[in-house]
Coordinates of C-alpha atoms and ligand atoms in Angstrom, one line a residue:
M1 CA 41.5 53.2 37.6
S2 CA 41.5 56.4 35.6
N3 CA 38.2 58.2 35.5
M4 CA 39.1 60.2 32.4
G5 CA 40.3 59.4 28.9
R6 CA 39.1 58.9 25.4
V7 CA 38.4 55.8 23.3
V8 CA 38.3 56.5 19.5
I9 CA 36.5 53.9 17.4
V10 CA 36.9 53.9 13.6
G11 CA 33.9 52.3 11.8
G12 CA 30.1 52.5 12.2
G13 CA 29.3 49.0 11.3
F14 CA 28.2 46.0 13.5
A15 CA 31.5 45.9 15.3
G16 CA 32.1 49.7 15.8
V17 CA 28.6 50.6 17.0
E18 CA 28.3 47.6 19.3
A19 CA 31.7 48.4 20.9
A20 CA 30.7 52.1 21.3
R21 CA 27.4 51.2 23.0
R22 CA 29.1 48.7 25.4
L23 CA 31.9 51.0 26.3
R24 CA 29.4 53.9 26.9
K25 CA 27.6 51.7 29.4
R26 CA 30.6 50.4 31.2
L27 CA 33.0 53.4 31.4
A28 CA 32.7 56.4 33.7
T29 CA 31.3 59.5 32.2
G30 CA 34.7 61.2 32.3
W31 CA 35.6 58.8 29.5
E32 CA 34.8 60.1 26.0
I33 CA 33.8 57.6 23.4
V34 CA 34.3 59.0 19.9
L35 CA 33.1 57.1 16.8
Y36 CA 34.2 58.0 13.3
S37 CA 32.2 56.6 10.4
R38 CA 31.9 57.3 6.7
E39 CA 28.1 57.2 7.0
N40 CA 25.8 58.4 9.7
H41 CA 24.0 55.0 9.7
L42 CA 24.5 51.4 10.6
C43 CA 23.6 49.2 7.6
F44 CA 22.0 45.8 8.3
S45 CA 23.8 44.1 5.4
P46 CA 22.1 40.7 5.7
M47 CA 18.9 42.4 4.4
L48 CA 20.5 44.2 1.4
P49 CA 19.4 41.3 -1.0
E50 CA 15.8 42.0 0.1
V51 CA 16.3 45.7 -0.8
V52 CA 17.6 44.6 -4.3
G53 CA 14.5 42.4 -4.7
S54 CA 12.3 45.2 -3.6
S55 CA 10.7 43.3 -0.8
V56 CA 11.8 45.7 1.9
D57 CA 12.2 49.5 1.8
A58 CA 15.8 50.6 1.7
H59 CA 15.3 53.0 4.7
H60 CA 14.2 50.1 6.9
V61 CA 17.6 48.4 6.9
V62 CA 19.6 51.3 8.3
W63 CA 19.7 53.0 11.6
S64 CA 21.0 56.4 12.7
I65 CA 24.2 55.7 14.7
R66 CA 23.5 58.8 16.9
E67 CA 20.2 57.3 18.0
M68 CA 21.6 53.9 18.7
A69 CA 24.7 55.0 20.6
L70 CA 23.4 57.7 22.9
G71 CA 26.2 59.5 24.8
V72 CA 28.8 58.6 22.1
L73 CA 30.4 61.5 20.1
C74 CA 29.6 60.6 16.5
R75 CA 31.6 62.1 13.8
T76 CA 30.5 61.4 10.2
A77 CA 33.9 61.7 8.6
P78 CA 36.4 59.2 7.2
V79 CA 39.6 58.6 9.0
T80 CA 42.5 59.0 6.6
G81 CA 45.4 57.8 8.7
F82 CA 46.9 57.2 12.1
D83 CA 49.8 58.6 14.1
F84 CA 50.4 55.8 16.5
D85 CA 53.4 57.4 18.3
A86 CA 51.4 60.5 19.0
K87 CA 48.3 58.3 19.7
Q88 CA 46.1 60.2 17.2
V89 CA 43.7 59.5 14.4
V90 CA 43.9 61.8 11.4
H91 CA 41.0 63.1 9.2
V92 CA 41.5 65.2 6.1
D93 CA 38.2 67.0 5.2
H94 CA 36.9 67.8 1.8
L95 CA 38.7 71.1 1.8
G96 CA 42.0 69.4 2.6
N97 CA 42.1 70.6 6.2
E98 CA 43.7 68.1 8.6
T99 CA 42.2 67.4 12.0
R100 CA 43.6 65.1 14.6
E101 CA 41.9 63.4 17.6
S102 CA 43.9 61.9 20.5
Y103 CA 43.1 58.6 22.0
D104 CA 44.0 56.5 25.0
H105 CA 42.6 53.5 23.3
L106 CA 41.9 53.1 19.6
V107 CA 39.5 50.5 18.1
I108 CA 39.8 49.8 14.4
A109 CA 36.5 48.4 13.1
A110 CA 36.4 49.7 9.5
G111 CA 35.2 46.5 7.7
L112 CA 36.5 45.4 4.3
P113 CA 35.8 47.2 1.1
V114 CA 34.8 45.3 -2.1
R115 CA 37.6 44.9 -4.6
L116 CA 35.9 44.8 -8.0
E117 CA 39.2 44.7 -10.0
I118 CA 39.7 41.1 -8.8
I119 CA 38.0 40.2 -12.2
P120 CA 38.9 42.2 -15.2
G121 CA 36.1 44.5 -16.3
M122 CA 34.1 44.1 -13.1
G123 CA 35.0 47.6 -12.0
E124 CA 33.7 49.1 -15.2
F125 CA 30.6 47.0 -15.9
G126 CA 29.8 45.2 -12.7
W127 CA 27.5 46.0 -9.8
P128 CA 28.8 45.6 -6.3
I129 CA 26.5 44.7 -3.4
K130 CA 28.1 46.0 -0.2
T131 CA 26.4 49.2 0.9
L132 CA 22.9 50.6 1.1
G133 CA 23.7 52.7 -2.0
D134 CA 24.8 49.6 -3.9
A135 CA 21.6 47.8 -3.1
A136 CA 19.3 50.8 -3.8
A137 CA 21.0 51.6 -7.1
L138 CA 20.9 48.0 -8.2
R139 CA 17.2 47.7 -7.4
N140 CA 16.5 50.8 -9.4
H141 CA 18.6 49.6 -12.3
L142 CA 16.8 46.2 -12.4
I143 CA 13.4 48.0 -12.6
A144 CA 14.8 50.2 -15.3
Q145 CA 15.8 47.0 -17.2
L146 CA 12.2 45.8 -17.0
E147 CA 11.0 49.1 -18.4
R148 CA 13.6 49.0 -21.2
A149 CA 12.6 45.4 -22.0
E150 CA 9.0 46.4 -22.3
V151 CA 9.8 49.2 -24.8
T152 CA 12.2 47.4 -27.1
E153 CA 10.8 45.6 -30.1
D154 CA 13.9 43.4 -30.5
P155 CA 13.4 40.0 -28.8
E156 CA 17.2 39.5 -28.5
E157 CA 17.7 42.8 -26.8
R158 CA 14.8 42.1 -24.5
K159 CA 16.4 38.8 -23.6
A160 CA 19.7 40.5 -22.8
L161 CA 18.0 43.2 -20.7
L162 CA 16.3 40.5 -18.6
S163 CA 19.4 38.4 -18.2
V164 CA 21.5 38.8 -14.9
A165 CA 24.8 37.1 -14.0
V166 CA 25.7 36.9 -10.4
V167 CA 29.4 36.1 -9.8
G168 CA 30.0 34.2 -6.6
G169 CA 27.9 31.4 -5.1
G170 CA 28.4 32.2 -1.4
F171 CA 25.6 33.5 0.8
T172 CA 25.4 37.0 -0.7
G173 CA 25.4 35.7 -4.3
V174 CA 22.7 33.1 -3.6
E175 CA 20.5 35.5 -1.8
V176 CA 20.8 38.2 -4.4
A177 CA 20.2 35.8 -7.3
G178 CA 17.1 34.4 -5.6
A179 CA 15.8 37.9 -4.8
I180 CA 16.2 39.1 -8.4
L181 CA 14.5 36.0 -9.9
D182 CA 11.6 36.7 -7.5
L183 CA 11.5 40.4 -8.5
F184 CA 11.5 39.7 -12.2
R185 CA 9.0 36.8 -12.0
D186 CA 6.6 38.5 -9.7
S187 CA 6.6 41.7 -11.7
A188 CA 6.3 40.3 -15.2
R189 CA 2.5 40.4 -15.1
F190 CA 2.6 44.2 -15.1
Y191 CA 4.4 44.3 -18.5
S192 CA 2.7 43.3 -21.7
R193 CA 5.9 42.2 -23.5
I194 CA 7.5 40.3 -20.7
G195 CA 6.6 36.7 -19.9
E196 CA 7.1 35.2 -16.4
R197 CA 9.8 32.8 -17.8
D198 CA 11.6 35.5 -19.8
A199 CA 14.1 36.5 -17.1
Q200 CA 17.3 34.5 -16.8
V201 CA 19.4 34.6 -13.7
H202 CA 22.8 32.9 -13.8
L203 CA 24.6 32.1 -10.6
I204 CA 28.3 31.4 -11.3
E205 CA 30.5 29.8 -8.7
G206 CA 34.2 29.0 -9.2
G207 CA 34.4 26.4 -6.4
P208 CA 33.0 22.8 -6.6
R209 CA 29.7 23.8 -5.0
I210 CA 27.6 26.8 -3.9
L211 CA 27.2 27.8 -0.2
G212 CA 30.6 26.4 0.9
P213 CA 30.2 27.1 4.6
L214 CA 27.0 25.0 4.8
S215 CA 26.7 21.2 4.8
E216 CA 26.8 19.5 1.4
S217 CA 23.3 18.2 1.8
L218 CA 21.8 21.7 2.4
A219 CA 23.8 23.2 -0.4
K220 CA 22.5 20.4 -2.7
F221 CA 19.0 21.1 -1.6
A222 CA 19.4 24.8 -2.3
E223 CA 20.9 24.2 -5.7
A224 CA 18.2 21.7 -6.8
K225 CA 15.4 24.0 -5.6
M226 CA 16.9 27.0 -7.4
R227 CA 17.4 25.0 -10.6
R228 CA 13.8 23.8 -10.5
R229 CA 12.7 27.4 -10.4
G230 CA 14.7 28.1 -13.5
M231 CA 17.9 29.6 -12.1
Q232 CA 21.0 28.8 -14.2
V233 CA 23.5 27.5 -11.6
R234 CA 27.1 26.9 -12.8
V235 CA 29.7 25.5 -10.4
G236 CA 33.4 25.0 -11.0
V237 CA 33.4 27.7 -13.6
S238 CA 35.7 30.7 -13.4
V239 CA 34.8 34.1 -14.8
E240 CA 37.7 35.4 -16.9
G241 CA 36.3 38.9 -17.5
V242 CA 33.2 41.2 -17.5
E243 CA 32.2 43.0 -20.7
V244 CA 29.5 45.6 -21.5
D245 CA 27.2 42.8 -22.6
G246 CA 28.0 39.9 -20.2
V247 CA 30.6 37.7 -18.7
R248 CA 33.4 35.8 -20.4
L249 CA 34.1 32.3 -19.0
G250 CA 37.1 30.0 -19.7
G251 CA 37.1 28.3 -23.1
D252 CA 35.7 31.3 -24.9
E253 CA 32.2 30.7 -23.5
K254 CA 30.1 33.8 -22.9
I255 CA 27.0 34.5 -20.9
V256 CA 25.1 37.4 -22.3
A257 CA 23.8 39.5 -19.5
G258 CA 22.6 43.1 -19.2
T259 CA 23.5 43.1 -15.5
V260 CA 26.5 41.5 -13.9
I261 CA 26.7 41.5 -10.1
S262 CA 29.9 40.9 -8.1
A263 CA 29.4 38.8 -4.9
V264 CA 33.1 38.1 -4.6
G265 CA 36.3 39.8 -3.7
N266 CA 37.3 41.8 -0.5
G267 CA 40.0 44.4 -0.6
T268 CA 41.8 46.4 2.2
H269 CA 41.2 50.1 3.0
P270 CA 44.3 52.0 1.9
F271 CA 44.5 53.8 5.2
I272 CA 44.7 50.5 7.0
A273 CA 47.1 48.9 4.4
H274 CA 49.5 51.9 4.9
S275 CA 49.2 51.9 8.7
G276 CA 52.3 49.7 9.2
L277 CA 50.2 47.4 11.4
P278 CA 50.8 43.6 10.8
M279 CA 48.5 42.2 8.1
E280 CA 47.8 38.9 6.5
R281 CA 45.5 38.3 3.5
G282 CA 44.2 41.8 3.7
R283 CA 43.2 41.6 7.4
L284 CA 44.9 43.0 10.5
V285 CA 46.7 40.3 12.6
V286 CA 45.7 40.7 16.2
T287 CA 46.3 38.8 19.4
G288 CA 43.6 36.6 20.9
A289 CA 42.6 39.6 23.1
M290 CA 42.2 41.6 19.8
N291 CA 45.0 44.1 20.2
F292 CA 48.6 44.4 18.9
E293 CA 51.6 43.2 20.8
E294 CA 53.7 46.3 19.9
R295 CA 50.8 48.7 20.6
P296 CA 48.5 47.2 23.2
E297 CA 46.3 50.3 23.3
V298 CA 45.3 49.7 19.6
W299 CA 42.6 47.1 19.0
A300 CA 41.0 45.7 15.8
I301 CA 37.7 43.8 15.4
G302 CA 35.2 42.8 12.8
D303 CA 35.8 42.0 9.2
C304 CA 39.0 44.0 9.0
A305 CA 40.7 41.9 11.7
A306 CA 41.9 38.3 11.5
V307 CA 40.7 37.5 15.1
P308 CA 41.7 34.0 16.4
N309 CA 38.8 32.2 18.0
A310 CA 39.9 30.4 21.2
H311 CA 36.8 28.2 20.8
D312 CA 38.4 26.2 18.0
G313 CA 41.7 27.9 17.1
S314 CA 40.3 29.1 13.7
I315 CA 40.4 32.6 12.4
S316 CA 37.0 34.3 12.7
P317 CA 35.1 34.5 9.4
T318 CA 33.8 37.8 8.1
L319 CA 30.3 37.5 9.6
A320 CA 28.1 40.0 11.5
Q321 CA 27.6 37.5 14.4
F322 CA 31.4 37.4 14.9
A323 CA 31.8 41.1 14.6
T324 CA 29.2 41.8 17.2
R325 CA 30.6 39.2 19.7
Q326 CA 34.1 40.6 19.2
A327 CA 32.8 44.1 19.9
R328 CA 31.3 43.0 23.2
Q329 CA 34.5 41.3 24.2
V330 CA 36.8 44.1 23.1
A331 CA 34.7 46.5 25.2
G332 CA 35.2 44.2 28.2
N333 CA 38.9 43.9 27.5
I334 CA 39.4 47.7 27.3
V335 CA 37.5 48.1 30.6
S336 CA 39.7 45.4 32.1
V337 CA 42.9 47.2 31.0
I338 CA 41.6 50.5 32.4
E339 CA 40.8 48.8 35.7
G340 CA 44.1 46.9 35.9
R341 CA 42.6 43.5 35.3
P342 CA 43.8 40.9 32.7
T343 CA 42.2 40.6 29.3
Q344 CA 40.3 37.6 28.0
P345 CA 40.9 36.0 24.6
F346 CA 38.0 36.0 22.1
A347 CA 36.0 32.7 22.2
Y348 CA 32.7 32.2 20.4
T349 CA 30.7 29.1 19.4
P350 CA 28.9 30.0 16.2
Q351 CA 25.2 29.6 16.5
G352 CA 24.4 28.7 12.9
M353 CA 23.7 30.3 9.5
F354 CA 20.7 30.8 7.3
C355 CA 20.5 31.7 3.6
L356 CA 17.4 32.7 1.6
I357 CA 17.2 31.0 -1.8
G358 CA 14.1 32.7 -3.2
H359 CA 10.4 31.9 -3.6
R360 CA 9.9 31.8 0.2
N361 CA 12.5 29.2 0.7
A362 CA 15.7 29.1 2.7
V363 CA 18.4 26.7 4.0
G364 CA 20.0 26.9 7.4
Q365 CA 21.7 25.3 10.3
I366 CA 21.3 26.0 14.0
Y367 CA 24.0 24.3 15.9
S368 CA 23.6 20.7 14.6
L369 CA 20.0 21.1 13.4
R370 CA 19.6 21.5 9.6
V371 CA 16.4 23.1 8.2
S372 CA 15.3 23.9 4.7
G373 CA 12.3 25.1 2.7
F374 CA 9.5 27.3 4.1
V375 CA 10.3 26.5 7.7
A376 CA 13.8 27.8 7.2
W377 CA 12.5 30.9 5.5
M378 CA 10.3 31.6 8.5
M379 CA 13.2 31.0 10.9
W380 CA 15.4 33.4 8.9
H381 CA 12.8 36.1 9.2
A382 CA 12.2 35.5 12.9
I383 CA 16.0 35.5 13.8
Y384 CA 16.8 38.6 11.8
W385 CA 13.7 40.4 13.1
A386 CA 14.7 39.7 16.7
K387 CA 18.2 41.1 15.9
M388 CA 16.9 44.5 14.7
P389 CA 18.2 47.1 17.1
T390 CA 15.2 49.4 17.4
V391 CA 11.5 48.8 17.9
A392 CA 10.6 51.4 15.3
R393 CA 12.5 49.4 12.6
K394 CA 11.0 46.1 13.8
V395 CA 7.6 47.5 13.2
Q396 CA 8.5 48.9 9.8
I397 CA 10.2 45.7 8.6
A398 CA 7.3 43.5 9.9
G399 CA 5.0 45.9 7.9
D400 CA 7.1 45.3 4.7
W401 CA 7.0 41.5 5.1
A402 CA 3.2 41.6 5.8
W403 CA 2.7 43.8 2.8
N404 CA 4.5 41.2 0.6
L405 CA 2.0 38.5 1.7
F406 CA -0.9 40.4 0.3
F407 CA 0.3 43.0 -2.3
P408 CA 2.7 43.0 -5.2
R409 CA 6.2 44.2 -4.5
D410 CA 7.0 47.8 -5.3
I411 CA 8.3 48.4 -8.9
V412 CA 8.4 52.1 -8.7
E413 CA 11.7 53.3 -10.2
L414 CA 12.9 56.0 -7.9
S415 CA 14.2 58.5 -10.3
S416 CA 17.1 60.6 -9.1
D417 CA 16.8 63.0 -12.1
Q418 CA 16.6 66.6 -11.1
T419 CA 15.3 69.3 -13.4
R420 CA 18.8 70.1 -14.5
D421 CA 19.4 66.4 -15.5
I422 CA 16.2 66.3 -17.4
E423 CA 17.1 69.4 -19.3
A424 CA 20.6 68.0 -20.1
K425 CA 19.1 64.8 -21.5
H426 CA 16.0 66.1 -23.3
G427 CA 16.7 69.8 -23.9
K428 CA 15.6 73.0 -22.2
P429 CA 11.9 73.8 -22.3
L430 CA 10.9 76.4 -24.8
Ligands
LIG1 C1 25.1 41.7 1.1 C2 25.7 41.1 2.4 C3 25.0 40.1 3.1 C4 25.5 39.7 4.3 N1 24.8 38.7 5.0 C5 25.2 38.3 6.2 C6 24.5 37.4 7.0 O1 23.4 36.9 6.6 N2 25.0 37.0 8.2 C7 26.2 37.5 8.7 O2 26.6 37.1 9.8 N3 26.9 38.3 8.0 C8 26.5 38.8 6.7 N4 27.2 39.6 6.0 C9 28.6 40.1 6.5 C10 28.4 41.2 7.5 O3 27.7 42.2 7.0 C11 29.8 41.6 8.0 O4 30.5 40.6 8.5 C12 29.7 42.8 9.0 O5 29.0 43.9 8.4 C13 31.0 43.2 9.5 O6 30.9 44.2 10.4 P1 32.0 45.3 10.6 O7 31.6 46.3 11.6 O8 33.3 44.6 10.8 O9 32.1 46.0 9.1 P2 31.1 46.8 8.3 O10 29.7 46.4 8.7 O11 31.5 46.7 6.9 O12 31.3 48.3 8.9 C14 32.5 49.0 8.6 C15 32.2 50.4 8.9 O13 33.4 51.2 8.8 C16 33.2 52.4 8.1 N5 34.5 52.9 7.5 C17 35.2 52.3 6.5 N6 36.2 53.1 6.3 C18 36.2 54.1 7.1 C19 37.0 55.2 7.4 N7 38.1 55.5 6.6 N8 36.7 56.1 8.4 C20 35.6 55.9 9.1 N9 34.8 54.8 8.9 C21 35.1 54.0 8.0 C22 32.2 52.0 7.1 O14 31.5 53.2 6.6 C23 31.3 51.1 7.9 O15 30.4 51.9 8.7 C24 26.7 40.2 4.8 C25 27.4 41.1 4.1 C26 26.9 41.6 2.9 C27 27.6 42.7 2.1

């Protein structure tokens, strides 16, 4: 076994960070583990809808990668390409200078970017929900809409400002729609011109039902519960385009909405698409051991890779629980290769899934057990709390949740205006 070498990991999400931590524990200190990420934090995406609904603080759903992966060399810089023959990753900095880092093993764990252009107009007028920045900006925008609705004297304009269309009835769409309805309903009492029932949230799904991966009975329960609360759920309806004032559906129907949110459409990072590695449906095609036949020292895991699951022969879905398990296994396989042992194929039995639907309700499945309502909501919180990587964040998140039980959610609009912006908008002071 070689006592020296370098593993370079591209991506600081669930897959990349877990792989870095595992490799650091298992490889001799002569091995350098280098992690490149666009941000210096790991974002706990399952909690982004709660950030949008202002029931948890945005800072509490991210962790510093440096603190999580001690002993790993963290570089907050985007990788822009690969030179597989020279075994190097390439980074071009903001000044155009190129730097290269050599590797003995390379792990690609860069996730999947959102592709807004999948629906005409979504890129221009829609709001994505993928990153911490997306969630924080959307939360701020929704609070600004409440403020505008309070100021306007035109009831039609108020209606439009308080109308939100969420495109995509999967887990993300359902959770975001539920969180927004909660935010608007709970906050209405602080506004004199806004009634609790004035906000309209439309959830639009192109398939025959929402929450496709869950059982039909749970999906029906979720839909009925959300409808009873006043959510407008449309299934089997495709969105033809997004405009400045709403979404256009087939047959010339239009839903007027001041905010349109995209919970559909994954794309591929250009640096991966141009890498020459085999791809299918926007994901890297890897072996069961998660590397490439032509380049066994290159591995790919997480959302960006179509990893076959030896448990049932299916391709792994784009879920954090799969990304994390793949990371553990890829670390084991890299160590095996270094130590001259055979690799193992990825095999994982999914444990279950939960989805928040708003108003302290959720639906979920653990193995064959189906749960719904408040019990499911409690289980969702217990499971995700247990998964939080640091004690500090566990305390902060528990504090946020406890706060929500006794106090109203935070409707402070975090203004990003600096003096310069205020002067540009309102004129220089005299
Ligand atoms: C709103 C939302 C809710 C979700 N809810 C759930 C849920 O409840 N349960 C569940 O299991 N899954 C959920 N998911 C899916 C889950 O978040 C993903 O499956 C998971 O994040 C995949 O992990 P990953 O490491 O492959 O990719 P990501 O977490 O997306 O991380 C990719 C990383 O690569 C970095 N990167 C990208 N390009 C470059 C580059 N050029 N150079 C360097 N770094 C780069 C990014 O900055 C990022 O750090 C949700 C996702 C979203 C968006």
